[in-house]
Coordinates of C-alpha atoms (C1' of nucleotides) in Angstrom, one line a residue:
Chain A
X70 CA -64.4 30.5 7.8
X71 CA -60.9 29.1 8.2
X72 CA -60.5 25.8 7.1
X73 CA -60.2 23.1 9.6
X74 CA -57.3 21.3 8.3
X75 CA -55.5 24.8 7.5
X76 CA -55.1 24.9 11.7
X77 CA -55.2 21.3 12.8
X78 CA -51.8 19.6 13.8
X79 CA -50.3 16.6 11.3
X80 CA -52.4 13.4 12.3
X81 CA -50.2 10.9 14.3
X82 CA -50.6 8.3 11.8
X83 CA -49.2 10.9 8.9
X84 CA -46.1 11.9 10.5
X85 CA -45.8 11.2 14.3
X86 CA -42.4 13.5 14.5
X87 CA -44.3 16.3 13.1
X88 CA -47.7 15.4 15.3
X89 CA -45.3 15.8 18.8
X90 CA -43.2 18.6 17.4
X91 CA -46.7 21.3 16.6
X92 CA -48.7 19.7 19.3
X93 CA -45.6 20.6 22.0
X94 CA -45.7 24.1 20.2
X95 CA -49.5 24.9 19.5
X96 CA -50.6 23.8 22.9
X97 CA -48.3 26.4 24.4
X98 CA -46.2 23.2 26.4
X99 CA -42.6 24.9 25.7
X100 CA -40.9 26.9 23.2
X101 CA -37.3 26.4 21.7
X102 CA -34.6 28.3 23.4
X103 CA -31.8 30.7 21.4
X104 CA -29.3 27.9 22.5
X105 CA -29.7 24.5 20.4
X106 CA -31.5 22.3 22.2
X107 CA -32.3 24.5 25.0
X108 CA -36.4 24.3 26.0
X109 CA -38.0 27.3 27.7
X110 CA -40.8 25.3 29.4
X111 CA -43.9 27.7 29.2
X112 CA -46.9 28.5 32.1
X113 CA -48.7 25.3 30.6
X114 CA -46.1 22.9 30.3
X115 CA -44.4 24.0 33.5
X116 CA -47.7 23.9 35.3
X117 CA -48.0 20.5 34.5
X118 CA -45.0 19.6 36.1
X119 CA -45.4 21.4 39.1
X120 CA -48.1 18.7 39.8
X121 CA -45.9 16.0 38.8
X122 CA -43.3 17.7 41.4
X123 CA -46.0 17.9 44.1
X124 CA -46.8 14.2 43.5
X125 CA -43.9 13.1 43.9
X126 CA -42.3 15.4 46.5
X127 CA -44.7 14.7 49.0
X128 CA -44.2 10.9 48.5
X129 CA -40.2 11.6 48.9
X130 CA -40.8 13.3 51.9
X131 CA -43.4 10.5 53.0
X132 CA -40.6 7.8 52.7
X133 CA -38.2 9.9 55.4
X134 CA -35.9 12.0 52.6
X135 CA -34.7 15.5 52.9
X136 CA -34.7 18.4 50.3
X137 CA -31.2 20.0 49.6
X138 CA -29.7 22.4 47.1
X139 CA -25.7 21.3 45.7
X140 CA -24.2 23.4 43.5
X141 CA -24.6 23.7 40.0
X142 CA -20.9 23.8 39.5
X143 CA -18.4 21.2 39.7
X144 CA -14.8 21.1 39.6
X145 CA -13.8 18.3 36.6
X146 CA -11.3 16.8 38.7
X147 CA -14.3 15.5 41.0
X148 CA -16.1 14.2 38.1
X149 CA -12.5 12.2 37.3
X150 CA -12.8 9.9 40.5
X151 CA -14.9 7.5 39.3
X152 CA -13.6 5.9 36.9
X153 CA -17.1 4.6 34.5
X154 CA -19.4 7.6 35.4
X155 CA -16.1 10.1 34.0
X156 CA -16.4 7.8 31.1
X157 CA -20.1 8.0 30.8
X158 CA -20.6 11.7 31.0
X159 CA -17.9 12.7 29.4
X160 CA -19.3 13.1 25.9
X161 CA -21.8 14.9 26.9
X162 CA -20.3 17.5 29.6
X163 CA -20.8 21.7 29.1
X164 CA -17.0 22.8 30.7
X165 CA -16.5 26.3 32.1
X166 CA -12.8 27.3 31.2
X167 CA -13.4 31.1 31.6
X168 CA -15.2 33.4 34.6
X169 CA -14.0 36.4 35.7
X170 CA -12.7 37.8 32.6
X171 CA -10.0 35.1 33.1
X172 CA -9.3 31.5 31.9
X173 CA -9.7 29.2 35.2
X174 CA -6.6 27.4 35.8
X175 CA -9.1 23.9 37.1
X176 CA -12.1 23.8 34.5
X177 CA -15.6 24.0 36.1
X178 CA -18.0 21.3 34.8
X179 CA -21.8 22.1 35.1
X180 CA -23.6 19.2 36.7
X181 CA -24.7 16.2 34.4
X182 CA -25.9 14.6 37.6
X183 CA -24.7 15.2 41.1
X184 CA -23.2 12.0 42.3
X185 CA -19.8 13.3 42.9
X186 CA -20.5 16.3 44.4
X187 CA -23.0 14.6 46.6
X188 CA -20.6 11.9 47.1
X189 CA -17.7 14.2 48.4
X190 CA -20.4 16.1 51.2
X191 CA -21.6 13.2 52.0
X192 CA -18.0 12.1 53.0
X193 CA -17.8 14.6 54.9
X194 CA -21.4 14.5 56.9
X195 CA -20.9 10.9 57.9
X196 CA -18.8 9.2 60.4
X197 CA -20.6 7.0 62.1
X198 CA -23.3 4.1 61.5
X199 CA -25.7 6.3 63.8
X200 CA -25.5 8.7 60.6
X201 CA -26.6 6.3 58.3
X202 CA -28.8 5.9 56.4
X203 CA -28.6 9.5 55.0
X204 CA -31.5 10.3 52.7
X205 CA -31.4 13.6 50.6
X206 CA -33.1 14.4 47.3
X207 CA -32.7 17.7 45.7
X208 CA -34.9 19.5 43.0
X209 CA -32.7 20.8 40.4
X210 CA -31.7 21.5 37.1
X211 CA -28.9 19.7 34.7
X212 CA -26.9 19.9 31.3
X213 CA -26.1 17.3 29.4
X214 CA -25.0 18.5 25.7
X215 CA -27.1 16.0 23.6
X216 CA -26.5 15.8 19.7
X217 CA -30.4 15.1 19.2
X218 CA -32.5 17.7 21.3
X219 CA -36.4 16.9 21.4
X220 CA -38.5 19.1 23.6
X221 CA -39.2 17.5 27.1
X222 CA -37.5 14.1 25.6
X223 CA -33.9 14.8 25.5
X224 CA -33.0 19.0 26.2
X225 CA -29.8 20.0 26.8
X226 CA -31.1 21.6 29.8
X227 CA -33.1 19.5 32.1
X228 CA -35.3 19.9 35.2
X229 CA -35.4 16.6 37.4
X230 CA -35.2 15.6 41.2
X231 CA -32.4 13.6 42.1
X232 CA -32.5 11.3 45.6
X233 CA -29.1 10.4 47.1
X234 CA -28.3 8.2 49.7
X235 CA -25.7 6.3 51.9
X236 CA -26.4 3.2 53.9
X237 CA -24.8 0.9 56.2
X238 CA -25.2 -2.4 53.7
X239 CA -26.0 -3.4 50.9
X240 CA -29.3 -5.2 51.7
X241 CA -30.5 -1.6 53.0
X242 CA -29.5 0.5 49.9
X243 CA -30.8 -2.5 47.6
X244 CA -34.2 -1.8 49.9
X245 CA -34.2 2.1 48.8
X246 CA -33.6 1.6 45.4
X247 CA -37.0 -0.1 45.5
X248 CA -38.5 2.5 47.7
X249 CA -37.9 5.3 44.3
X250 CA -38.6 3.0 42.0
X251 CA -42.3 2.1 43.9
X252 CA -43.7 6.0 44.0
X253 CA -42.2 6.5 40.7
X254 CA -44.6 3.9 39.5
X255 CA -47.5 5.3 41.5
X256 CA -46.8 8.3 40.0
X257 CA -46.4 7.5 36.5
X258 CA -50.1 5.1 37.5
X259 CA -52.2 7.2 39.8
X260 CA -51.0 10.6 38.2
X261 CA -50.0 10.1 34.5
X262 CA -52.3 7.2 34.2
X263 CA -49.6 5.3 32.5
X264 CA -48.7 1.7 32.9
X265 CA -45.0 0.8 33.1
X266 CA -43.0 -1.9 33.0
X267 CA -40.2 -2.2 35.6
X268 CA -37.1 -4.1 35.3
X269 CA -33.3 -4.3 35.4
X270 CA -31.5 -2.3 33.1
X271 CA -28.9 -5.2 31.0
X272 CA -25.3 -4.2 31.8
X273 CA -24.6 -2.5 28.8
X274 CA -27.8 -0.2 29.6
X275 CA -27.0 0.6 33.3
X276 CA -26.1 4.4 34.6
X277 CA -22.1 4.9 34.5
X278 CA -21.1 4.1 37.8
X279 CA -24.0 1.7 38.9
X280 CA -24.3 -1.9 40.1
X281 CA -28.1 -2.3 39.1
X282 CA -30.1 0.4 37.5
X283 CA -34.1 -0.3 37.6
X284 CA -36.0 1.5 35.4
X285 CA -39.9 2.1 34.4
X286 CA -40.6 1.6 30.9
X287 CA -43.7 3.1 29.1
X288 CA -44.8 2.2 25.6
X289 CA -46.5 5.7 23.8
X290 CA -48.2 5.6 20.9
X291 CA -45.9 5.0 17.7
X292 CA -45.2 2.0 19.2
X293 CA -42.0 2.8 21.2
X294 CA -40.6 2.8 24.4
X295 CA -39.8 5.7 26.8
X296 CA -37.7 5.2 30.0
X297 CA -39.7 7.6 32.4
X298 CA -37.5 6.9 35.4
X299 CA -34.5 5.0 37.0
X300 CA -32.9 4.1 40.3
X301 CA -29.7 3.2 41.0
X302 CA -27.9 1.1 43.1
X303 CA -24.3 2.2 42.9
X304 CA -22.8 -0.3 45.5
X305 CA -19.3 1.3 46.7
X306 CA -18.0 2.3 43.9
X307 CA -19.0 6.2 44.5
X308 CA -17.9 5.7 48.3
X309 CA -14.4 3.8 47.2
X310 CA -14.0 7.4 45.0
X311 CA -14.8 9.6 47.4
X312 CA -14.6 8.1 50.3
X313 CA -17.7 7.8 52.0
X314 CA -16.8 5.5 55.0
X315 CA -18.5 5.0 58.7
X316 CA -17.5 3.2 61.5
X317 CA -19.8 0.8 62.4
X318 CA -21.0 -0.4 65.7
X319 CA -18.2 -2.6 66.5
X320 CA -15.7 0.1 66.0
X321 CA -14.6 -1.2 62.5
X322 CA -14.4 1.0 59.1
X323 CA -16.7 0.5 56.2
X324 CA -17.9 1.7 52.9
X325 CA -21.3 3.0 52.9
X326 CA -23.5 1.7 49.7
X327 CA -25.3 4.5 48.1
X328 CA -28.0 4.6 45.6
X329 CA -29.2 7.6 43.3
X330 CA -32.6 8.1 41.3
X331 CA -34.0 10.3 39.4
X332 CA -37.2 11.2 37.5
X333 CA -37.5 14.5 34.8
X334 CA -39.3 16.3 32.4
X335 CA -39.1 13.9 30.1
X336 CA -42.3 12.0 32.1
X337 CA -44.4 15.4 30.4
X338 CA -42.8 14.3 26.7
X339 CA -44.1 10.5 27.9
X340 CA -47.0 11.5 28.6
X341 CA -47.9 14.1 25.3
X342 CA -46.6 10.5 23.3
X343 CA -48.6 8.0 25.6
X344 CA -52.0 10.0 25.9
X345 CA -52.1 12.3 22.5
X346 CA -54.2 11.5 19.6
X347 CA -55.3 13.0 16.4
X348 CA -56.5 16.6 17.9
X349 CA -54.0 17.3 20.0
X350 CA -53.1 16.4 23.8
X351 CA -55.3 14.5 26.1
X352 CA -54.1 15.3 29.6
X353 CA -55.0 12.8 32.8
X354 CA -57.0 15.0 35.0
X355 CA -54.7 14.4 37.9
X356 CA -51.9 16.5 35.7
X357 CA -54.1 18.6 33.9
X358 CA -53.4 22.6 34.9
X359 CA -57.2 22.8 33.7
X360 CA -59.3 19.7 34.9
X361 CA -62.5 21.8 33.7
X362 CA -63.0 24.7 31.0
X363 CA -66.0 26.2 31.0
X364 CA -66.9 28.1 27.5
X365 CA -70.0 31.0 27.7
X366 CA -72.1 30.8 24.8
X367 CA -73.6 33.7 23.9
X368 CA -74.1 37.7 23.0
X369 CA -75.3 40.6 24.5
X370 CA -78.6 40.3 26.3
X371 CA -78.5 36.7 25.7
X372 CA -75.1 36.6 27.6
X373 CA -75.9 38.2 31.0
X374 CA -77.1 34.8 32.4
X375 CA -75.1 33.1 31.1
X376 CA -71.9 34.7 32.6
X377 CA -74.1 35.3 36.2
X378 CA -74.5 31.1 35.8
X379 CA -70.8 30.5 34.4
X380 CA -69.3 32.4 37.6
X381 CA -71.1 30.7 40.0
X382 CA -70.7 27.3 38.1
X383 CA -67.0 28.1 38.8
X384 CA -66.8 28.7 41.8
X385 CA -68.9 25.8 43.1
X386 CA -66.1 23.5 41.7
X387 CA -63.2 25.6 42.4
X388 CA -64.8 25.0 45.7
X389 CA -64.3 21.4 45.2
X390 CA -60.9 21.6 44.9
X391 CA -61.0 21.3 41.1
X392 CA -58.7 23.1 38.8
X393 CA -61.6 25.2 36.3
X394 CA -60.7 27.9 33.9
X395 CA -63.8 29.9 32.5
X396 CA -62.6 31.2 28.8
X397 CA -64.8 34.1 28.9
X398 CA -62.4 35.7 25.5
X399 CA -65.0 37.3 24.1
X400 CA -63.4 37.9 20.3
X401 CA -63.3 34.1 19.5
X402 CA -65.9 31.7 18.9
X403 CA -67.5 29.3 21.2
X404 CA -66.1 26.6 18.0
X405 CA -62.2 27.8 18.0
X406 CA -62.9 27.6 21.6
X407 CA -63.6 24.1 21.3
X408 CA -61.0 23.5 19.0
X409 CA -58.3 24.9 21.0
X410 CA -59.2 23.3 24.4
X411 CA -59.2 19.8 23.1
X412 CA -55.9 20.8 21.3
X413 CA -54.7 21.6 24.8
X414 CA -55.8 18.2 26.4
X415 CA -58.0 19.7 29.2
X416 CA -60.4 16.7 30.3
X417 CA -63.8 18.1 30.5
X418 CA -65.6 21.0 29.2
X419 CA -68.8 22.5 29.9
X420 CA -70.5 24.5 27.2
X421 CA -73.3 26.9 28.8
X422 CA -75.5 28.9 26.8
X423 CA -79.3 30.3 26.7
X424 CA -80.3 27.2 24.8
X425 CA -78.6 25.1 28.2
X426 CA -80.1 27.8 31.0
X427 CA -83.4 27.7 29.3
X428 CA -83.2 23.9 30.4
X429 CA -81.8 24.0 33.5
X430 CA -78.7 22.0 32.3
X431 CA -75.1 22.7 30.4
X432 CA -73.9 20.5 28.1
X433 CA -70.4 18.3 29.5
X434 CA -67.9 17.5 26.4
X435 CA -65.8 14.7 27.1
X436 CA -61.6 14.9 25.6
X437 CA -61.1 11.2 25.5
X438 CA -64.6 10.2 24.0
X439 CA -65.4 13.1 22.3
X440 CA -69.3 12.8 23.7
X441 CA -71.2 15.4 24.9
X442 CA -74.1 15.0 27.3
X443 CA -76.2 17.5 29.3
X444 CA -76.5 17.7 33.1
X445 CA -78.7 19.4 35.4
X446 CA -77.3 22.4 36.5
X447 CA -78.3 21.3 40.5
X448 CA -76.1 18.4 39.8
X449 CA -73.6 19.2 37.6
X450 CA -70.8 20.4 40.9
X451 CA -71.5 16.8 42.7
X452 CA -70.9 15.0 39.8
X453 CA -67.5 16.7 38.6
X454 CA -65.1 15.1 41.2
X455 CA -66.6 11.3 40.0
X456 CA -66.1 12.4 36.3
X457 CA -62.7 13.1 36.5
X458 CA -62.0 10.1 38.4
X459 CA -64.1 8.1 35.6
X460 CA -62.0 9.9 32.9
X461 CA -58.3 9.0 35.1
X462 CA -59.4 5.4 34.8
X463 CA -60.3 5.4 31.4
X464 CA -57.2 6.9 30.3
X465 CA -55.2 4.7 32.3
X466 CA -57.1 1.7 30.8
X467 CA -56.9 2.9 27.3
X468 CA -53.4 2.8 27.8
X469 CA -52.9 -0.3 29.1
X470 CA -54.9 -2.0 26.8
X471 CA -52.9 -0.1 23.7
X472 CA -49.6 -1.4 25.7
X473 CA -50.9 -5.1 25.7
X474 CA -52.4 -5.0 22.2
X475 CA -48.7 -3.8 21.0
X476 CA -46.6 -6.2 23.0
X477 CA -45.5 -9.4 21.6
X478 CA -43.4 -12.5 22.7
X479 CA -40.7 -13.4 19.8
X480 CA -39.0 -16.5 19.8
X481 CA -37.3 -15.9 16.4
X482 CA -35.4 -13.0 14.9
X483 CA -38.1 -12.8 12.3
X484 CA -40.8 -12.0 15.3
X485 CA -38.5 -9.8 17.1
X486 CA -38.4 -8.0 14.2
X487 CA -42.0 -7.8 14.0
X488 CA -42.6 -7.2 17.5
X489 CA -40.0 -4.1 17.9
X490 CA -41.9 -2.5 14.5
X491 CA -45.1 -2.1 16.5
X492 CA -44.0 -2.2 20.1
X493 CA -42.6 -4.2 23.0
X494 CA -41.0 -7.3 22.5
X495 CA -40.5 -10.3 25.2
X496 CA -38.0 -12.6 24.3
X497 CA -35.4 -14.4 25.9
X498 CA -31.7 -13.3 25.0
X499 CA -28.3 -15.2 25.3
X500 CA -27.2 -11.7 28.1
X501 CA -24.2 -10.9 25.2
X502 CA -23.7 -7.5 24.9
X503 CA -22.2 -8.5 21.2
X504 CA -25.7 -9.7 20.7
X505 CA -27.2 -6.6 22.1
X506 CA -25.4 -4.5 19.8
X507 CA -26.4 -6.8 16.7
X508 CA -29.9 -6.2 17.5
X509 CA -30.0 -2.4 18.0
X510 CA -27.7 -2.7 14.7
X511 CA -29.7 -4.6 12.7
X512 CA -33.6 -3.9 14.5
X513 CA -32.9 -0.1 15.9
X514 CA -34.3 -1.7 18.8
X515 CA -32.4 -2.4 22.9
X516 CA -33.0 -4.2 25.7
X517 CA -35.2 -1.9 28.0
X518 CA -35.1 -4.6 30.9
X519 CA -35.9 -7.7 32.2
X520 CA -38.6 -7.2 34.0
X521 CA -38.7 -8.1 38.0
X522 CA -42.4 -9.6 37.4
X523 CA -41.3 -12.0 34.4
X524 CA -42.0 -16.1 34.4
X525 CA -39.0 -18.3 34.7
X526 CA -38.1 -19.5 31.5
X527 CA -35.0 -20.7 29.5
X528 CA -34.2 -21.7 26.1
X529 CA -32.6 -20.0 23.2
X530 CA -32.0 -16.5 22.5
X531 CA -34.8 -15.1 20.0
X532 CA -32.3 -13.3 17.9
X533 CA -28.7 -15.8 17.9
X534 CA -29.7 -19.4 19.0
X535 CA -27.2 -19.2 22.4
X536 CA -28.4 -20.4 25.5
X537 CA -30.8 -18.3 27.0
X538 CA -29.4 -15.9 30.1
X539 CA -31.7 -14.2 32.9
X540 CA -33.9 -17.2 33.6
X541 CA -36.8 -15.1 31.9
X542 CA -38.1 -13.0 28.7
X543 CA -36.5 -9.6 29.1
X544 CA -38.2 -6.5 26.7
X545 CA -37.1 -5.0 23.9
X546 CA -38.2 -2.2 21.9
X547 CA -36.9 1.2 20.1
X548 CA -36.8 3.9 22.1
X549 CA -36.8 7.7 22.9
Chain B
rC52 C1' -20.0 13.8 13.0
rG53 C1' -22.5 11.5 8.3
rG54 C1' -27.3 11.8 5.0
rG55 C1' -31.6 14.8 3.7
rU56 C1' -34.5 19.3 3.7
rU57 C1' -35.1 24.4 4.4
rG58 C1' -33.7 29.7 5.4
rU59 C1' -38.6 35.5 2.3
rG60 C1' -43.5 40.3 7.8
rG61 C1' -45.3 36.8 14.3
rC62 C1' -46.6 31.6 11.9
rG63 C1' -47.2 28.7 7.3
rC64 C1' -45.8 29.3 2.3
rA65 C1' -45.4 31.3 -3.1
rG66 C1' -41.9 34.0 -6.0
rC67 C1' -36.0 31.9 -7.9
rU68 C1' -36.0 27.9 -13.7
rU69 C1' -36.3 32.8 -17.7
rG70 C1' -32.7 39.2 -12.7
rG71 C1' -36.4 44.9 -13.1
rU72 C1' -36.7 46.3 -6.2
rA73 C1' -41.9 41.4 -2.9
rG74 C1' -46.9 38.6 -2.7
rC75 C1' -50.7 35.0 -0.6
rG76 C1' -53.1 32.5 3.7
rC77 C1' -53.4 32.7 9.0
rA78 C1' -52.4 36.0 13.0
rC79 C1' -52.5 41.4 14.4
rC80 C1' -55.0 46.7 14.5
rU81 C1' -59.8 49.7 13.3
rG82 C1' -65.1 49.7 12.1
rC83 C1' -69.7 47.3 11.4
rU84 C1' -72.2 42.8 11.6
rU85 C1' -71.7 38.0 14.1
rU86 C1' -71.2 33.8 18.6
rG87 C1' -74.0 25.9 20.0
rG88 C1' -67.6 23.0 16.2
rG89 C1' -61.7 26.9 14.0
rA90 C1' -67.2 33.9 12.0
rG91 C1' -68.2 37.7 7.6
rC92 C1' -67.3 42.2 5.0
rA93 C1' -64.5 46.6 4.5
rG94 C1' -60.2 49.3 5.7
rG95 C1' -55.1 49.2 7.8
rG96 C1' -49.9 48.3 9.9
rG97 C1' -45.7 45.4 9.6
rG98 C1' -40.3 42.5 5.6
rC99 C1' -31.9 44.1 6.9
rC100 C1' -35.8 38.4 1.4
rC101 C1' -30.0 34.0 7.0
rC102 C1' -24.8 36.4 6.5
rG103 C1' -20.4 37.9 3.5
rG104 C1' -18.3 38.4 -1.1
rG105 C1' -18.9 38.4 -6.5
rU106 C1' -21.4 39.1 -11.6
rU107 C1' -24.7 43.1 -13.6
rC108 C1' -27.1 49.4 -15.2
rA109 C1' -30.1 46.4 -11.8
rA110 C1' -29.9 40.4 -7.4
rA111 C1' -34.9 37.3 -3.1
rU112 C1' -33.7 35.4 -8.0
rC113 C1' -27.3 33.9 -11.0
rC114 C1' -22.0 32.5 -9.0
rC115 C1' -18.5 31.5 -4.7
rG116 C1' -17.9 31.0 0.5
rG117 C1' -20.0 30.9 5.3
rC118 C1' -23.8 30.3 9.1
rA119 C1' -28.2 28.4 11.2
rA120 C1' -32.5 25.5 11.9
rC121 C1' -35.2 21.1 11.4
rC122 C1' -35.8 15.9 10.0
rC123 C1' -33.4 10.8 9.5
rG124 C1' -29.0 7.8 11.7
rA125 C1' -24.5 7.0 15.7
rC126 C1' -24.4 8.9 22.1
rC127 C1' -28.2 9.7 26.0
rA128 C1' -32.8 11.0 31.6

RNA sequence: CGGGUUGUGGCGCAGCUUGGUAGCGCACCUGCUUUGGGAGCAGGGGGCCCCGGGUUCAAAUCCCGGCAACCCGACCA
């Protein structure tokens, strides 16, 4: 017999790098790609965020936006119009200076994001108030060329949607900024079961080109923060660029205010961090490619039943509209079975052998509390839909109470030292980017928002004594 | 771009100090036995030892020069 800890994955608390890096790889999530820091995201993984993509798809449509397809090319001169976002991306920008066996005499950027190119179609689409507001999101994939790769957390290559619109005024573009930012968090809630906190990004944190970035901040498991989506509100500065102008009902010309927002496949490294623990993945039912496994015990004779019951176990919960893989792999044991499933995160399993049929029950495992309990067989379909449900809100709870056991107010240096080491920090801050930058300097740690639900509160910045900006405590924490 | 570590069958590693033509565990294949927490025994297949030079009768091993990957920092969804 193979020994246990000869296959098991590095325990969080040993080495949490190591614990994300085999767990991504073991549980067949995604696989390294022959380019540095390129992610070939694998049935599993990519299953996973089909149903995030579902989720959140059908709540973009809900809200009145469109899907679209831009191109994947850009012309760098486009990019160059706006004057922060060129300085932003520039860095980090793959450049196409050769096709067609020639060098191009205009290089070809490949998308970062699409806000220019969307910005120069959008010029030409609208003309009149009456074509505002213009709502379009588009399902697509990006490059940015990072110096630090990390499967799902930072690839050079990333999958994402990205919403862009154009409105008449500000007040309604500030509006649809909040309209992304509310079914992101009812995603990252109802789907991902993971509590976020949402806020305004500081200045010095905002997207390139934005007037106010909101983001949704998570807290995972080693104690830091992951931002799991933002929404911009990018005023006129993408319409001054490229000119995206209406004429509004009393004949006169105007800007339109656009906003952009985006959520990626970074929300599946989020939620690996947030929901993991020492065995492996533990996998909300609601994202879970597998809600149910159901592992045969048995041999020969002995497993003739038992496959007859398994099948139609199956199928009376695929019935339910439950997602149920029966591991019927007959060359492994029902215990590397075990091993592997929980590994791979899937919620519940049912083990069903003669012992269990002889009964007239199986026996339910449970991922996130490790018990197992037996069933009647007559019940165990009715009761499948409420146990996932149970297991949603557990998980959900578990993280929130793990994000408010790990998230401290600091009112000195000292505790914001303390509080960053093990989590989220609330403190108030003086709003000086100088000050910022000592902090990240001297704590690793930045200002992930001020969050819009915050008391009112003034007084002295936690880290340098100046008078207090924001009017409340904004969060700090390292980060992904 | 700095600092660190590592490149040896698919994966994880030993061998390198003290050169003699490659080994272990897992995985894989075959057979028999086994199946309620990572099965056992027996047999078997698979390696340009990262690349290029050099030293030597002889290099995975020593010398020089590259390259790559990963981890820790600076940039970021």
């Amino acid at each position: 017999m193979a020994k246990a800890d000869e296959k098991a994955i590095t325990p969080q608390s040993e080495d949490f790098s190591a614990w994300y890096n085999e767990l991504v790889l073991k549980a067949e999530l995604a696989d390294r790609g022959p380019v540095r820091g390129t992610m070939v995201i694998r049935p599993y993984g990519y299953r996973i965020w089909e149903l995030i993509h579902d989720a959140l798809d059908l709540r973009i449509k809900a809200t009145g936006h469109e899907n679209a397809y831009f191109p994947l090319f850009i012309p760098e001169s486009h990019l160059k119009r706006e004057a922060e976002h060129v300085e932003g991306f520039a860095p980090e920008l793959a450049v196409v200076t050769h096709a067609g066996g020639h060098e191009l005499e205009e290089p070809i950027v490949v998308r970062p994001t699409s806000e220019t190119i969307i910005g120069e179609m959008f010029a030409k689409w609208i003309s009149s108030y009456r074509d505002l507001p213009l709502l379009i999101n588009q399902w697509a994939n990006v490059v940015r060329w990072e110096l630090r790769p990390r499967l799902f957390l930072r690839t050079t290559e990333f999958l994402w949607q990205e919403g862009h619109t154009a409105h008449a005024d500000e007040a309604d573009a500030q509006r649809e900024t909040m309209v992304a930012t509310e079914f992101y968090e009812q995603v990252a809630r109802e789907f991902a079961a993971l509590p976020v906190i949402v806020g305004d990004k500081t200045p010095s944190e905002r997207f390139a080109g934005a007037v106010r970035t909101v983001t949704l901040e998570t807290l995972v498991r080693d104690g830091r923060a992951i931002q799991s989506a933002t929404s911009h509100y990018l005023g006129t500065n993408f319409s001054k660029a490229f000119e995206i102008n209406y004429t509004s009902s009393d004949g006169e010309q105007a800007l339109c205010h656009t906003t952009s927002w985006g959520m990626s496949t970074r929300m599946i490294g989020a939620v690996i961090m947030a929901q993991g623990d020492d065995k492996g993945l533990i996998l909300p039912p609601r994202l879970a490619p597998y809600q149910i496994v159901i592992v045969p015990i048995g041999r020969d004779a002995d497993l003739v039943p038992v496959v007859t019951e398994t099948g139609r176990l199956a199928d009376e919960i695929r019935g339910l509209g439950i997602r149920v893989k029966v591991d019927d792999r007959t060359t492994l044991s029902p215990g590397f079975k075990f091993n592997e499933w929980e590994l791979r995160g899937v919620p519940l399993r049912i083990e069903l052998g003669p012992r269990d049929l002889a009964a007239g029950v199986a026996t339910l495992a449970n991922r996130l509390t490790g018990e197992k309990t037996t069933v009647p067989l007559d019940e165990i379909g009715q009761q499948m839909s409420a146990r996932l449900d149970e297991f949603q809100d557990a998980l959900y709870q578990r993280a929130l109470d793990f994000r408010e056991a790990h998230t401290l107010t600091a009112t000195s240096k000292e505790e914001l030292a303390d509080a960053v080491a093990t989590g989220f920090a609330l403190a108030l801050h003086c709003g000086q980017k100088s000050c910022e930058d000592a902090i990240k300097e001297d704590l690793g740690a930045t200002a992930r928002c001020i969050p819009l639900d915050g008391e009112p509160e003034e007084g002295r910045c936690a880290y340098c004594d100046a008078s207090s900006a924001y009017g409340k405590r904004i969060l700090f924490a390292r980060a992904y």
